[in-house]
Amino acid sequence: MTTPFQITRRSILVGAAAIGAIAPAILPLAAKASEEPPAEMKPADLSHLLRKKVELVAPPFVHHHTQKADGPPKIVEFELVIQEKKMVIDDEGTEVNAMTFNGSVPGPLMVVHQNDYVELTLVNPDTNELQHNIDFHSATGALGGGALTVVNPGEKAVLRFKATKAGVFVYHCAPPGMVPWHVTSGMNGAIMVLPREGLTDGHGKELTYDRVYYVGEQDFYVPRDEEGNFKKYDSVGESYSDTLEVMRTLTPTHIVFNGAVGALTGDHALEAKVGETVLILHSQANRDTRPHLIGGHGDYVWATGKFRNVPDVDQETWFIPGGTAGAALYTFEQPGIYAYVNHNLIEAFELGAAAHFKVTGEWNDDLMTAISTPEGS
Ligand SMILES: [Cu+2]
């Protein structure tokens, strides 16, 4: 059966025109590029490079990696399998027809070192309904790879790019005609390109981390019925037009960390010990955000995530523009539960953009003490 969503490369423009009024102004480039091979080129001979295959893990965790490069640049192989699936995004059972890389929102974090080559296999199983692709903000050319990776259900593509810039970068789906829908349905993640010599403070001091966590902030736009209840749909395609209407209000119904309200709080809190240094990576592919660690700080912060810049120090809150991934390094000094929030506090407390750090260790009375606990006067 043909639906407006099962479009082929050749009918991208027709499909796009039918789907959204804004799309045609942006899409011809993408459609043209995906139909044609790259312009005249001399294939790069990388046969002398070592290859490494990485098994990705679901956020907030990050696959094993070394902080400094352990040799010359290599080809690092990753695979992302696109999964369209229903996900529950709050404790009231609200559902979205999510689109995901590897089944999680956000998609998994990839780690390479500067000047490594990323070789990504992007798989769109034939059980999916829609066409997808991937745009790496860390890549150069062809719409970040988006023009070379448009895959219909049942297809896969392999993209290789050289990670020339060090930093944390967003990746996201950007299919012709439906970019914001796919991004706000969960198809985004991040890649960290570490300097080959590891992180520094920009003044010669090496910076290392004991743990790294990846927080992906997601805005969802869930349609409501006449009574104000969130609607459910049998398929992602069926949810499209209602969801687009809500998206155009620019008013998310949910703003969450890692796919759902509470995904990183309570029993799912991020763990650390006093004295440990934690690297917190935070991406938002679509909206601005302003992370804040309640009761802590950002010792070293690359708010826009790019490691050739000197990090800001001793930050209280940092600003990550939409379409960016930031990095903050903090050494915990006190035990306890810390809330890590988007410090638009309405977005944190009312819409869900909050996580917890559960930190164990010895209390430092010098840093803080209760001289007198609350009592009646
Ligand atoms: Cu997609």
Tab-separated table of C-alpha atoms and ligand atoms in Angstrom:
chain	number	residue	atom	x	y	z
A	1	MET	CA	0.000	0.000	0.000
A	2	THR	CA	1.304	3.431	-0.847
A	3	THR	CA	0.882	6.228	1.666
A	4	PRO	CA	2.308	9.746	1.479
A	5	PHE	CA	4.981	8.523	3.896
A	6	GLN	CA	6.266	5.633	1.822
A	7	ILE	CA	7.995	7.797	-0.714
A	8	THR	CA	10.815	6.733	-2.942
A	9	ARG	CA	13.852	8.817	-3.722
A	10	ARG	CA	12.386	9.692	-7.116
A	11	SER	CA	9.131	10.929	-5.673
A	12	ILE	CA	10.662	12.895	-2.810
A	13	LEU	CA	9.648	16.244	-4.229
A	14	VAL	CA	6.093	15.131	-4.913
A	15	GLY	CA	5.829	13.611	-1.472
A	16	ALA	CA	7.368	16.621	0.176
A	17	ALA	CA	5.021	19.004	-1.581
A	18	ALA	CA	2.068	16.961	-0.385
A	19	ILE	CA	3.316	16.812	3.172
A	20	GLY	CA	4.348	20.324	4.117
A	21	ALA	CA	4.149	23.776	2.631
A	22	ILE	CA	7.552	24.859	3.941
A	23	ALA	CA	9.383	21.782	2.798
A	24	PRO	CA	9.844	22.456	-0.926
A	25	ALA	CA	11.922	25.572	-0.256
A	26	ILE	CA	14.467	23.487	1.633
A	27	LEU	CA	14.234	20.146	-0.044
A	28	PRO	CA	15.271	20.329	-3.675
A	29	LEU	CA	18.904	20.333	-2.656
A	30	ALA	CA	18.503	17.248	-0.532
A	31	ALA	CA	16.479	15.377	-3.095
A	32	LYS	CA	18.892	16.185	-5.891
A	33	ALA	CA	21.899	15.213	-3.878
A	34	SER	CA	20.401	11.900	-2.881
A	35	GLU	CA	19.693	10.973	-6.487
A	36	GLU	CA	23.135	11.715	-7.775
A	37	PRO	CA	26.473	10.262	-6.791
A	38	PRO	CA	28.906	12.750	-5.295
A	39	ALA	CA	30.533	14.981	-7.884
A	40	GLU	CA	33.799	13.855	-9.560
A	41	MET	CA	36.042	12.523	-6.863
A	42	LYS	CA	39.201	10.575	-6.366
A	43	PRO	CA	38.500	7.783	-3.877
A	44	ALA	CA	40.567	8.147	-0.711
A	45	ASP	CA	42.783	5.135	-0.057
A	46	LEU	CA	42.401	4.305	3.620
A	47	SER	CA	43.447	0.669	3.283
A	48	HIS	CA	46.446	1.278	5.530
A	49	LEU	CA	44.302	2.327	8.487
A	50	LEU	CA	43.281	0.077	11.332
A	51	ARG	CA	39.605	-0.591	11.811
A	52	LYS	CA	37.725	-0.788	15.072
A	53	LYS	CA	34.135	-1.930	15.475
A	54	VAL	CA	32.255	-0.367	18.369
A	55	GLU	CA	29.167	-1.790	20.043
A	56	LEU	CA	27.020	1.140	21.027
A	57	VAL	CA	25.223	1.268	24.371
A	58	ALA	CA	21.994	3.008	25.332
A	59	PRO	CA	22.200	6.429	27.015
A	60	PRO	CA	22.870	7.704	29.622
A	61	PHE	CA	25.791	5.290	29.322
A	62	VAL	CA	28.624	5.573	26.843
A	63	HIS	CA	30.613	2.805	25.179
A	64	HIS	CA	34.102	2.040	26.410
A	65	HIS	CA	36.743	4.372	24.994
A	66	THR	CA	40.129	5.833	25.814
A	67	GLN	CA	40.350	9.537	26.630
A	68	LYS	CA	43.597	9.908	24.708
A	69	ALA	CA	43.988	8.327	21.285
A	70	ASP	CA	45.904	5.052	21.542
A	71	GLY	CA	47.588	5.267	18.147
A	72	PRO	CA	47.236	6.909	14.751
A	73	PRO	CA	43.818	7.763	13.254
A	74	LYS	CA	41.656	4.733	12.514
A	75	ILE	CA	38.352	3.848	10.944
A	76	VAL	CA	35.743	3.406	13.635
A	77	GLU	CA	32.699	1.372	12.615
A	78	PHE	CA	29.257	1.939	14.118
A	79	GLU	CA	25.822	0.644	13.260
A	80	LEU	CA	22.524	2.354	13.924
A	81	VAL	CA	19.274	0.511	13.357
A	82	ILE	CA	16.259	2.780	13.021
A	83	GLN	CA	13.281	1.731	15.090
A	84	GLU	CA	9.842	3.267	14.830
A	85	LYS	CA	8.066	2.326	18.031
A	86	LYS	CA	5.598	3.474	20.616
A	87	MET	CA	7.149	4.900	23.758
A	88	VAL	CA	5.538	5.971	27.014
A	89	ILE	CA	6.893	9.384	27.950
A	90	ASP	CA	5.439	10.095	31.379
A	91	ASP	CA	3.953	8.343	34.370
A	92	GLU	CA	0.432	8.986	33.119
A	93	GLY	CA	0.889	6.622	30.208
A	94	THR	CA	1.151	9.262	27.502
A	95	GLU	CA	2.379	7.634	24.305
A	96	VAL	CA	4.329	8.914	21.358
A	97	ASN	CA	4.878	7.118	18.087
A	98	ALA	CA	8.594	7.590	18.434
A	99	MET	CA	11.250	7.341	15.767
A	100	THR	CA	14.601	6.270	17.166
A	101	PHE	CA	18.170	5.345	16.416
A	102	ASN	CA	18.735	1.930	18.050
A	103	GLY	CA	15.508	2.159	20.018
A	104	SER	CA	16.463	4.868	22.506
A	105	VAL	CA	15.767	8.591	22.831
A	106	PRO	CA	18.294	10.049	22.399
A	107	GLY	CA	20.214	7.695	20.133
A	108	PRO	CA	23.485	6.293	21.483
A	109	LEU	CA	26.537	8.475	21.977
A	110	MET	CA	29.448	7.642	19.703
A	111	VAL	CA	33.028	8.457	20.695
A	112	VAL	CA	35.996	8.830	18.354
A	113	HIS	CA	39.132	10.944	18.321
A	114	GLN	CA	39.832	13.895	16.087
A	115	ASN	CA	40.837	12.831	12.557
A	116	ASP	CA	39.480	9.320	13.020
A	117	TYR	CA	37.080	8.205	10.316
A	118	VAL	CA	33.522	7.415	11.314
A	119	GLU	CA	32.033	4.605	9.241
A	120	LEU	CA	28.355	4.340	9.975
A	121	THR	CA	25.999	1.669	8.717
A	122	LEU	CA	22.462	3.033	8.863
A	123	VAL	CA	19.813	0.325	8.698
A	124	ASN	CA	16.127	0.992	8.019
A	125	PRO	CA	14.385	-2.380	8.587
A	126	ASP	CA	11.464	-3.235	6.330
A	127	THR	CA	9.220	-3.326	9.400
A	128	ASN	CA	9.428	0.485	9.502
A	129	GLU	CA	6.934	2.726	7.761
A	130	LEU	CA	9.052	5.739	6.857
A	131	GLN	CA	12.121	6.918	5.020
A	132	HIS	CA	14.989	8.175	7.214
A	133	ASN	CA	18.598	9.382	7.014
A	134	ILE	CA	21.261	10.929	9.256
A	135	ASP	CA	22.834	14.379	9.358
A	136	PHE	CA	26.017	14.531	11.467
A	137	HIS	CA	26.850	18.045	12.632
A	138	SER	CA	30.422	16.797	13.002
A	139	ALA	CA	30.695	15.887	9.298
A	140	THR	CA	31.592	18.058	6.325
A	141	GLY	CA	29.596	18.002	3.079
A	142	ALA	CA	26.403	16.489	1.627
A	143	LEU	CA	24.090	17.918	4.296
A	144	GLY	CA	26.176	16.306	7.023
A	145	GLY	CA	25.780	12.985	5.244
A	146	GLY	CA	22.019	13.405	5.049
A	147	ALA	CA	22.059	13.484	1.269
A	148	LEU	CA	23.959	10.183	1.063
A	149	THR	CA	22.008	8.195	3.624
A	150	VAL	CA	18.335	8.450	2.663
A	151	VAL	CA	17.101	4.921	3.317
A	152	ASN	CA	13.636	3.539	2.631
A	153	PRO	CA	12.272	0.662	4.710
A	154	GLY	CA	14.286	-2.420	3.801
A	155	GLU	CA	17.399	-0.459	2.800
A	156	LYS	CA	20.702	0.361	4.459
A	157	ALA	CA	23.492	2.815	3.658
A	158	VAL	CA	27.094	3.118	4.776
A	159	LEU	CA	28.562	6.588	5.252
A	160	ARG	CA	32.168	7.411	6.022
A	161	PHE	CA	33.336	10.827	7.157
A	162	LYS	CA	36.450	12.226	8.735
A	163	ALA	CA	35.900	13.711	12.186
A	164	THR	CA	38.030	16.803	11.667
A	165	LYS	CA	36.669	18.944	14.488
A	166	ALA	CA	36.952	18.103	18.175
A	167	GLY	CA	33.852	18.445	20.283
A	168	VAL	CA	30.444	17.037	21.026
A	169	PHE	CA	28.078	17.298	18.085
A	170	VAL	CA	24.440	16.496	17.478
A	171	TYR	CA	23.345	14.000	14.866
A	172	HIS	CA	19.755	13.713	13.722
A	173	CYS	CA	17.447	12.388	11.070
A	174	ALA	CA	16.668	14.911	8.334
A	175	PRO	CA	14.530	13.262	5.686
A	176	PRO	CA	13.217	15.430	2.888
A	177	GLY	CA	9.940	17.066	3.860
A	178	MET	CA	9.787	15.913	7.458
A	179	VAL	CA	12.897	17.073	9.299
A	180	PRO	CA	11.396	18.631	12.452
A	181	TRP	CA	8.856	15.838	12.826
A	182	HIS	CA	11.553	13.172	12.876
A	183	VAL	CA	13.789	15.171	15.216
A	184	THR	CA	10.993	15.910	17.668
A	185	SER	CA	9.863	12.287	17.513
A	186	GLY	CA	13.203	11.209	18.974
A	187	MET	CA	15.592	10.798	16.064
A	188	ASN	CA	18.611	12.575	17.451
A	189	GLY	CA	21.760	11.803	19.371
A	190	ALA	CA	25.350	12.954	19.652
A	191	ILE	CA	28.921	12.054	18.825
A	192	MET	CA	31.923	13.087	20.914
A	193	VAL	CA	35.109	13.717	18.979
A	194	LEU	CA	37.871	13.887	21.586
A	195	PRO	CA	41.148	15.697	20.933
A	196	ARG	CA	43.779	13.015	20.301
A	197	GLU	CA	45.679	14.182	23.388
A	198	GLY	CA	42.500	14.225	25.498
A	199	LEU	CA	40.779	17.173	27.120
A	200	THR	CA	42.650	20.163	28.552
A	201	ASP	CA	41.707	23.404	30.285
A	202	GLY	CA	43.131	25.350	27.357
A	203	HIS	CA	46.170	26.407	29.436
A	204	GLY	CA	48.112	23.147	29.366
A	205	LYS	CA	46.397	21.300	32.210
A	206	GLU	CA	45.085	17.873	31.312
A	207	LEU	CA	41.487	17.177	32.241
A	208	THR	CA	40.233	13.641	32.701
A	209	TYR	CA	36.957	12.103	33.804
A	210	ASP	CA	36.073	9.079	35.909
A	211	ARG	CA	32.592	8.729	34.470
A	212	VAL	CA	30.736	10.106	31.490
A	213	TYR	CA	26.987	10.372	31.113
A	214	TYR	CA	24.963	11.387	28.100
A	215	VAL	CA	21.771	13.350	28.650
A	216	GLY	CA	19.634	13.965	25.573
A	217	GLU	CA	16.921	16.531	26.053
A	218	GLN	CA	13.796	15.997	23.979
A	219	ASP	CA	10.782	18.181	23.311
A	220	PHE	CA	7.632	16.250	22.404
A	221	TYR	CA	4.443	17.643	20.876
A	222	VAL	CA	1.610	15.269	21.699
A	223	PRO	CA	-1.849	16.066	20.265
A	224	ARG	CA	-4.896	16.186	22.535
A	225	ASP	CA	-8.513	15.207	21.883
A	226	GLU	CA	-11.545	17.462	22.460
A	227	GLU	CA	-11.508	16.662	26.167
A	228	GLY	CA	-7.870	17.642	26.484
A	229	ASN	CA	-6.550	14.090	26.830
A	230	PHE	CA	-3.443	13.042	24.967
A	231	LYS	CA	-4.309	11.100	21.832
A	232	LYS	CA	-2.922	7.727	20.776
A	233	TYR	CA	-2.372	6.557	17.247
A	234	ASP	CA	-1.998	3.128	15.697
A	235	SER	CA	0.894	4.164	13.502
A	236	VAL	CA	3.450	6.908	13.224
A	237	GLY	CA	2.038	7.956	9.857
A	238	GLU	CA	-1.408	8.372	11.338
A	239	SER	CA	-0.045	10.739	14.015
A	240	TYR	CA	1.602	13.064	11.513
A	241	SER	CA	-0.914	15.803	10.740
A	242	ASP	CA	-2.140	16.270	14.337
A	243	THR	CA	1.450	16.300	15.612
A	244	LEU	CA	2.455	18.876	13.020
A	245	GLU	CA	-0.317	21.158	14.247
A	246	VAL	CA	1.012	20.996	17.807
A	247	MET	CA	4.612	21.450	16.594
A	248	ARG	CA	3.601	24.671	14.848
A	249	THR	CA	2.512	26.175	18.158
A	250	LEU	CA	6.168	25.888	19.250
A	251	THR	CA	4.773	24.770	22.618
A	252	PRO	CA	5.983	21.330	23.666
A	253	THR	CA	3.699	19.181	25.799
A	254	HIS	CA	6.741	17.427	27.312
A	255	ILE	CA	10.403	18.392	27.656
A	256	VAL	CA	12.261	15.405	29.028
A	257	PHE	CA	15.707	13.978	29.540
A	258	ASN	CA	16.377	10.616	27.892
A	259	GLY	CA	13.004	9.978	26.418
A	260	ALA	CA	10.581	10.174	29.330
A	261	VAL	CA	9.698	12.061	32.483
A	262	GLY	CA	11.693	10.378	35.241
A	263	ALA	CA	14.025	8.437	32.942
A	264	LEU	CA	17.008	9.670	34.983
A	265	THR	CA	15.497	10.278	38.403
A	266	GLY	CA	14.837	8.150	41.491
A	267	ASP	CA	15.907	4.557	40.842
A	268	HIS	CA	17.348	5.650	37.506
A	269	ALA	CA	19.545	8.376	39.016
A	270	LEU	CA	23.026	8.843	37.612
A	271	GLU	CA	25.600	7.626	40.111
A	272	ALA	CA	28.906	9.080	41.269
A	273	LYS	CA	31.155	9.167	44.332
A	274	VAL	CA	32.617	12.127	46.170
A	275	GLY	CA	35.946	12.922	44.554
A	276	GLU	CA	34.962	11.559	41.151
A	277	THR	CA	35.020	13.775	38.106
A	278	VAL	CA	32.019	13.380	35.851
A	279	LEU	CA	31.712	14.547	32.260
A	280	ILE	CA	28.101	15.435	31.510
A	281	LEU	CA	27.254	15.598	27.829
A	282	HIS	CA	23.962	17.256	27.036
A	283	SER	CA	22.346	17.606	23.628
A	284	GLN	CA	19.224	19.358	22.459
A	285	ALA	CA	18.635	18.958	18.738
A	286	ASN	CA	15.710	21.351	18.447
A	287	ARG	CA	15.373	23.883	21.282
A	288	ASP	CA	17.617	25.950	23.520
A	289	THR	CA	18.379	24.688	27.004
A	290	ARG	CA	20.260	25.817	30.085
A	291	PRO	CA	21.593	23.013	32.270
A	292	HIS	CA	22.139	23.595	35.971
A	293	LEU	CA	23.313	21.213	38.667
A	294	ILE	CA	21.460	22.141	41.869
A	295	GLY	CA	24.007	22.195	44.690
A	296	GLY	CA	26.962	21.846	42.337
A	297	HIS	CA	28.675	23.630	39.467
A	298	GLY	CA	30.263	23.229	36.103
A	299	ASP	CA	33.983	23.255	36.944
A	300	TYR	CA	34.887	23.325	33.253
A	301	VAL	CA	32.185	23.928	30.693
A	302	TRP	CA	32.240	23.860	26.933
A	303	ALA	CA	28.663	25.101	26.601
A	304	THR	CA	28.667	24.712	22.841
A	305	GLY	CA	30.712	21.555	23.200
A	306	LYS	CA	33.730	22.347	21.022
A	307	PHE	CA	36.990	21.389	22.669
A	308	ARG	CA	39.373	23.738	20.838
A	309	ASN	CA	37.766	26.565	22.828
A	310	VAL	CA	39.018	27.323	26.319
A	311	PRO	CA	36.348	26.036	28.707
A	312	ASP	CA	34.471	28.391	30.998
A	313	VAL	CA	35.136	27.670	34.656
A	314	ASP	CA	32.997	27.623	37.809
A	315	GLN	CA	29.704	27.977	35.964
A	316	GLU	CA	26.321	28.006	37.665
A	317	THR	CA	24.203	27.526	34.549
A	318	TRP	CA	25.261	27.174	30.949
A	319	PHE	CA	23.437	27.810	27.719
A	320	ILE	CA	23.199	25.240	24.953
A	321	PRO	CA	21.566	26.527	21.778
A	322	GLY	CA	19.158	24.206	19.969
A	323	GLY	CA	21.031	21.996	17.528
A	324	THR	CA	24.057	21.735	19.806
A	325	ALA	CA	25.618	19.348	22.288
A	326	GLY	CA	27.488	20.772	25.296
A	327	ALA	CA	29.960	19.299	27.774
A	328	ALA	CA	30.484	20.033	31.460
A	329	LEU	CA	33.068	18.573	33.791
A	330	TYR	CA	32.419	18.498	37.524
A	331	THR	CA	34.158	16.908	40.490
A	332	PHE	CA	31.595	16.063	43.169
A	333	GLU	CA	32.568	17.325	46.627
A	334	GLN	CA	29.533	16.388	48.722
A	335	PRO	CA	27.345	13.303	48.935
A	336	GLY	CA	23.605	13.475	48.372
A	337	ILE	CA	20.994	13.738	45.677
A	338	TYR	CA	21.617	16.487	43.175
A	339	ALA	CA	18.976	17.543	40.685
A	340	TYR	CA	20.360	18.289	37.240
A	341	VAL	CA	17.800	20.416	35.441
A	342	ASN	CA	17.003	22.652	32.566
A	343	HIS	CA	16.929	25.907	34.544
A	344	ASN	CA	13.868	27.110	32.800
A	345	LEU	CA	12.250	25.721	35.915
A	346	ILE	CA	8.841	25.360	34.337
A	347	GLU	CA	10.390	23.091	31.730
A	348	ALA	CA	12.127	21.129	34.499
A	349	PHE	CA	9.425	20.843	37.129
A	350	GLU	CA	6.261	20.973	35.041
A	351	LEU	CA	7.324	19.396	31.756
A	352	GLY	CA	9.979	16.894	32.859
A	353	ALA	CA	13.465	18.196	32.002
A	354	ALA	CA	15.237	16.898	35.106
A	355	ALA	CA	17.670	14.196	36.193
A	356	HIS	CA	19.198	13.141	39.515
A	357	PHE	CA	22.775	12.441	40.493
A	358	LYS	CA	23.081	10.137	43.481
A	359	VAL	CA	26.469	10.812	45.019
A	360	THR	CA	27.916	8.697	47.817
A	361	GLY	CA	30.800	9.543	50.151
A	362	GLU	CA	31.787	11.602	53.173
A	363	TRP	CA	30.055	14.878	53.981
A	364	ASN	CA	32.430	17.857	54.066
A	365	ASP	CA	31.311	19.956	57.017
A	366	ASP	CA	33.700	22.752	56.051
A	367	LEU	CA	31.872	23.284	52.763
A	368	MET	CA	28.442	23.293	54.389
A	369	THR	CA	26.864	22.601	57.739
A	370	ALA	CA	23.521	23.087	59.422
A	371	ILE	CA	24.254	25.450	62.304
A	372	SER	CA	20.666	25.212	63.371
A	373	THR	CA	18.090	22.953	61.785
A	374	PRO	CA	14.624	24.422	61.064
A	375	GLU	CA	12.497	24.763	64.188
A	376	GLY	CA	9.835	27.058	65.578
A	377	SER	CA	11.026	30.461	66.851
B	1	CU	CU	13.830	9.735	10.464
